[in-house]
PDB file of C-alpha atoms in Angstrom:
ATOM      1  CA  UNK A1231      49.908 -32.643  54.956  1.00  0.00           C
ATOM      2  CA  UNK A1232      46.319 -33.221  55.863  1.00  0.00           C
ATOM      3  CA  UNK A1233      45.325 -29.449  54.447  1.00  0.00           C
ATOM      4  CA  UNK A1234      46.632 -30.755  50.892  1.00  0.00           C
ATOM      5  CA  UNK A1235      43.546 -32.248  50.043  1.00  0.00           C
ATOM      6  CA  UNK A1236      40.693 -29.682  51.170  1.00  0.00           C
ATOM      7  CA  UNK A1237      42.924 -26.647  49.344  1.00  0.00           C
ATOM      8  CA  UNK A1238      43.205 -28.931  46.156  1.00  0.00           C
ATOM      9  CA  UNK A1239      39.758 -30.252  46.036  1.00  0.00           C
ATOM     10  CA  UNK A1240      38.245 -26.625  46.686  1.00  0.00           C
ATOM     11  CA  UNK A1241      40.430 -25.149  43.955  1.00  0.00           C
ATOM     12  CA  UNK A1242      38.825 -27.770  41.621  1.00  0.00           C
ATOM     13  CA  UNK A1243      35.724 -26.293  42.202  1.00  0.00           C
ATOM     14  CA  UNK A1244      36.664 -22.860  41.890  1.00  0.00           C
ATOM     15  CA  UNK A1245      38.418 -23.855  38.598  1.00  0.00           C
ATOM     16  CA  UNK A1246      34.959 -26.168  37.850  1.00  0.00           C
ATOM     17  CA  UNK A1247      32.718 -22.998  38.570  1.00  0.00           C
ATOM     18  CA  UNK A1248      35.014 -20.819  36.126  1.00  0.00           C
ATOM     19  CA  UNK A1249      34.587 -24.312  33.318  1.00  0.00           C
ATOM     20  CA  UNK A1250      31.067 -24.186  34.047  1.00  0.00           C
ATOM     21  CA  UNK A1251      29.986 -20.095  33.479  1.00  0.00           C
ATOM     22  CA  UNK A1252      32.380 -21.137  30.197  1.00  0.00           C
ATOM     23  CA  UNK A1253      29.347 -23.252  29.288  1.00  0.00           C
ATOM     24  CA  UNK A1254      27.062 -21.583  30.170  1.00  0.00           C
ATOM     25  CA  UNK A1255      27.992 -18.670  28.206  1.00  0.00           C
ATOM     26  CA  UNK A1256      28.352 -21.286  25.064  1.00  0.00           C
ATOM     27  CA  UNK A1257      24.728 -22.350  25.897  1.00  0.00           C
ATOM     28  CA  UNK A1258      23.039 -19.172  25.848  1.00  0.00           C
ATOM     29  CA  UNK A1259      24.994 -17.919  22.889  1.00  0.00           C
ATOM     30  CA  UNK A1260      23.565 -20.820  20.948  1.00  0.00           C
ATOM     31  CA  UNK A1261      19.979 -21.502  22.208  1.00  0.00           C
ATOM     32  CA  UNK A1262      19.334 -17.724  23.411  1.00  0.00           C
ATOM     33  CA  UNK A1263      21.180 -16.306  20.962  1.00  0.00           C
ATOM     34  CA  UNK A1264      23.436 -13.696  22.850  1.00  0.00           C
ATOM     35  CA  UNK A1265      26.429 -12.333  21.579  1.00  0.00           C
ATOM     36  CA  UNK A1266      28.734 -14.152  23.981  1.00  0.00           C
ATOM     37  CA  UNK A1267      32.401 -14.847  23.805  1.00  0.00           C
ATOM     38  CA  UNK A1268      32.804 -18.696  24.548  1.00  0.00           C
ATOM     39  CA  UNK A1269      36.767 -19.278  25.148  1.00  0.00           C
ATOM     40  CA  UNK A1270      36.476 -23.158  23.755  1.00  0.00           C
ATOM     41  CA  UNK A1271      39.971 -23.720  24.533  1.00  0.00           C
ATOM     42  CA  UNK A1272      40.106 -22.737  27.588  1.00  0.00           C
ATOM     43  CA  UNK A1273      36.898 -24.093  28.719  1.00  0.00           C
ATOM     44  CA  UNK A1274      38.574 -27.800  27.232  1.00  0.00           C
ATOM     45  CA  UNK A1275      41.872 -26.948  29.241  1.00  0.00           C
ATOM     46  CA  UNK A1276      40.301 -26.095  32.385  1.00  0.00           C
ATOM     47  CA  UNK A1277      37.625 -28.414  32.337  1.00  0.00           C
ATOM     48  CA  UNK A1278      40.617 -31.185  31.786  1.00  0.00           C
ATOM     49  CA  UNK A1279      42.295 -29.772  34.944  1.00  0.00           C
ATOM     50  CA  UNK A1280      39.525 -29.485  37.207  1.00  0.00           C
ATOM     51  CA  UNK A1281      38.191 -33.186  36.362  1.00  0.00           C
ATOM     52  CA  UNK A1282      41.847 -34.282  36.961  1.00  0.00           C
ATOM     53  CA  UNK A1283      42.769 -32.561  40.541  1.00  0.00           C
ATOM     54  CA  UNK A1284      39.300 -33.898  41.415  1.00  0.00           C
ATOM     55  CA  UNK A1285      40.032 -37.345  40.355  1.00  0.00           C
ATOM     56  CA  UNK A1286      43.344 -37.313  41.987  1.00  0.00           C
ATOM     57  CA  UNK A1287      42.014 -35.295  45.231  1.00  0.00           C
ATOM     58  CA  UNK A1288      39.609 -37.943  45.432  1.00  0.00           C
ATOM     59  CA  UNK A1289      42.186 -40.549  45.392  1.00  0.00           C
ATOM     60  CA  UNK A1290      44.157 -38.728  48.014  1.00  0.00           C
ATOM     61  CA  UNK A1291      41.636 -38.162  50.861  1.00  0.00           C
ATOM     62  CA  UNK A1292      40.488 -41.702  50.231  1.00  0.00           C
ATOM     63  CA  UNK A1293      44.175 -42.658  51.269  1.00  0.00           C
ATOM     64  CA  UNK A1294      44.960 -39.930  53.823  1.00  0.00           C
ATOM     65  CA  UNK A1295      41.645 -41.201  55.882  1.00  0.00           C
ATOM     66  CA  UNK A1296      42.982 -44.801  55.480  1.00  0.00           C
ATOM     67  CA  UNK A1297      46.670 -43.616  56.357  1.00  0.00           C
ATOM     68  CA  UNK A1298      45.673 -41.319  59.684  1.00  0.00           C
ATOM     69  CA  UNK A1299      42.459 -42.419  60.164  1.00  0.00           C
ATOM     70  CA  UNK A1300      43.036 -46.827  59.200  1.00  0.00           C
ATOM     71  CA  UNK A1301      39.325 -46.343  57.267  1.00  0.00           C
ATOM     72  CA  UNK A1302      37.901 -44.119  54.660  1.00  0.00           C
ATOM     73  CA  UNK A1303      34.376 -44.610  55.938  1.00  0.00           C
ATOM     74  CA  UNK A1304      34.938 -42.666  59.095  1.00  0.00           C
ATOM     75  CA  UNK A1305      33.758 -39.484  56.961  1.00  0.00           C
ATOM     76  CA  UNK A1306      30.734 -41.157  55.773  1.00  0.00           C
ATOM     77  CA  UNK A1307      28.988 -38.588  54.125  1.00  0.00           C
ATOM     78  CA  UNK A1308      32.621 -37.060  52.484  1.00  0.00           C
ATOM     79  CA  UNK A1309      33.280 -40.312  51.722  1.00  0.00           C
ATOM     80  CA  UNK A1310      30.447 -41.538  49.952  1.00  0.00           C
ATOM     81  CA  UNK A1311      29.638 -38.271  48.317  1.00  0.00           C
ATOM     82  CA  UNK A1312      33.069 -38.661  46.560  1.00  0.00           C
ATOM     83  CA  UNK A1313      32.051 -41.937  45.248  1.00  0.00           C
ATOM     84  CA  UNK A1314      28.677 -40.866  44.124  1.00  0.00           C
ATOM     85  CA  UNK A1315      30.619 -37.815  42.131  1.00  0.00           C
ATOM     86  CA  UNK A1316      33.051 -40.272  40.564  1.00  0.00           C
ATOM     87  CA  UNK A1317      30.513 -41.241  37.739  1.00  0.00           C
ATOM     88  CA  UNK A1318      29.281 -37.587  37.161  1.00  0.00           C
ATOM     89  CA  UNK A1319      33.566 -36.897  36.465  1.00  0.00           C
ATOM     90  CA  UNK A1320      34.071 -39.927  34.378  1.00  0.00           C
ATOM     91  CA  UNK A1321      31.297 -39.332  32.135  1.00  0.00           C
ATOM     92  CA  UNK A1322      31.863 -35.939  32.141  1.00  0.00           C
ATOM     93  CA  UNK A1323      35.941 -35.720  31.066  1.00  0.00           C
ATOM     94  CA  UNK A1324      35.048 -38.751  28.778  1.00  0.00           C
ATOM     95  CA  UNK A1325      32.150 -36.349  26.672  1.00  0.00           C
ATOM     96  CA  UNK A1326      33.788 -33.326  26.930  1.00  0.00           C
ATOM     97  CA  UNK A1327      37.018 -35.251  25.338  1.00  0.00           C
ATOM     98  CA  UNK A1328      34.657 -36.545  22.442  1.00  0.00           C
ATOM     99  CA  UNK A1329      33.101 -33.054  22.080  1.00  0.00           C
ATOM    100  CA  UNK A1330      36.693 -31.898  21.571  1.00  0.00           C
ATOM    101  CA  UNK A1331      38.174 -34.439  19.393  1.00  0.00           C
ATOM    102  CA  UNK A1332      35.338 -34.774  16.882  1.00  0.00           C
ATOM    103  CA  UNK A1333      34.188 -31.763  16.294  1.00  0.00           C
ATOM    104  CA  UNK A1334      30.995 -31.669  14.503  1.00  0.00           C
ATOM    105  CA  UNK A1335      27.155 -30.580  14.710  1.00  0.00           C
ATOM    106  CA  UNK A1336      25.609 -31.903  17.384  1.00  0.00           C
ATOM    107  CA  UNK A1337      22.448 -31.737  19.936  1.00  0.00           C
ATOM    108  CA  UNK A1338      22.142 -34.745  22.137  1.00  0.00           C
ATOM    109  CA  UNK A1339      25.708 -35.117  23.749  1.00  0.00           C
ATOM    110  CA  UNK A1340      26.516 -31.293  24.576  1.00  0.00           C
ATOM    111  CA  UNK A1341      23.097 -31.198  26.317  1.00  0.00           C
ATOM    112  CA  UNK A1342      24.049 -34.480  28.038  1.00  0.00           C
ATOM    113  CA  UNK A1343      27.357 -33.289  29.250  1.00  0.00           C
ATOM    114  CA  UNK A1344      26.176 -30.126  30.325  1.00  0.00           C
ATOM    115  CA  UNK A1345      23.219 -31.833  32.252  1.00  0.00           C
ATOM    116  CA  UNK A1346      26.086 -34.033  33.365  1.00  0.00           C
ATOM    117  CA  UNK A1347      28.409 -31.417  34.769  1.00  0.00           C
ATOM    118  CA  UNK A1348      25.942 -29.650  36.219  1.00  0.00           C
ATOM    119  CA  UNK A1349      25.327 -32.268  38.548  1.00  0.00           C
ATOM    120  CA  UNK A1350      28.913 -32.892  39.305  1.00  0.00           C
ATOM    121  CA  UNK A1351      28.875 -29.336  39.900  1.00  0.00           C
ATOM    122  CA  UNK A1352      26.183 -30.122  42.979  1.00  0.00           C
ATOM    123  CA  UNK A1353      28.434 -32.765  44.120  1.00  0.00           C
ATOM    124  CA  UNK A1354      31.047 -30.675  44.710  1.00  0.00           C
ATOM    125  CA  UNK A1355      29.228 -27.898  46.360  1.00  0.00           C
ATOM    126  CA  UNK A1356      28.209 -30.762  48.534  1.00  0.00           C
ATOM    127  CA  UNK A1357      31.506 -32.012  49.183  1.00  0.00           C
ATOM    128  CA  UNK A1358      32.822 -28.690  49.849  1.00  0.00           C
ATOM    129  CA  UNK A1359      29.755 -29.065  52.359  1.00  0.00           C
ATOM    130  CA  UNK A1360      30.439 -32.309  54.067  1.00  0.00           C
ATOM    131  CA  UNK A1361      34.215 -31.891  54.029  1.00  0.00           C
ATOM    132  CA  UNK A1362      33.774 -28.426  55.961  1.00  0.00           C
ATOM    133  CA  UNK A1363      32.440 -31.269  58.885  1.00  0.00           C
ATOM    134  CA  UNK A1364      35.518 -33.670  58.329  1.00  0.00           C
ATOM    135  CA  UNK A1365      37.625 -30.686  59.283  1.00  0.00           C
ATOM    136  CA  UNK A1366      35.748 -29.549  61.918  1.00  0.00           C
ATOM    137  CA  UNK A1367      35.359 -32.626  63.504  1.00  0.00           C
ATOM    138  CA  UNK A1368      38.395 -34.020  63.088  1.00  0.00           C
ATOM    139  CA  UNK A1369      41.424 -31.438  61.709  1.00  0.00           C
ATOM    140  CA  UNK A1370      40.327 -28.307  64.720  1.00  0.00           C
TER     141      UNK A1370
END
């Protein structure tokens, strides 16, 4: 039960690292001017999926530390790493929806939402970090 939520939440980020070469790839193809293929829809779907097992992961641990452990804060660092990447996803599923819905020329919110993911992209990397030390301090 307790490996549930490290084998979601690092699947997120696998899934999050495929969504973010996506736009990457859409970034250099417009301001570089590569011939790159930029799969819209899937970057959209994934993107969508990896913001939600995230969200829901987040959700989880939160509650399995409360359940096993009677307090989330044990894992301080896991803990409030998680809450200092639940902005970064908000914003970030709430632009990318816009971006998708109403389509049309723009400059300021792509760049915003890529600057955006990009740093929820560093807050996973550090969570996959910090939760590595929840399961070797407490799960071994």
């Amino acid at each position: 039960m307790l490996w549930f939520h490290p084998v979601f939440q690092a699947l997120a980020t696998l899934v999050g690292l495929y969504v973010l070469w996506e736009g990457i790839k859409r970034s250099l193809a417009l301001h570089a001017k590569m011939r790159l293929r930029f799969q819209w829809r899937r970057h959209v779907f994934w993107g969508k999926v990896a913001c939600c097992i995230w969200f829901f992961g987040m959700l989880g641990g939160a509650g399995l530390a409360r359940f096993f452990w009677s307090y989330s804060g044990l894992t301080e660092k896991h803990f409030y790493g998680a809450l200092l990447m639940l902005p970064f996803l908000l914003i970030g599923y709430v632009t990318g929806h816009t971006l998708d819905s109403r389509k049309k020329k723009r400059i300021v919110l792509p760049l915003f939402h890529g600057l955006n993911n990009l740093i929820l992209m560093g807050c996973a990397g550090w969570q996959l970090w910090t939760g590595y030390d929840v399961i070797m301090l407490f799960l071994l």
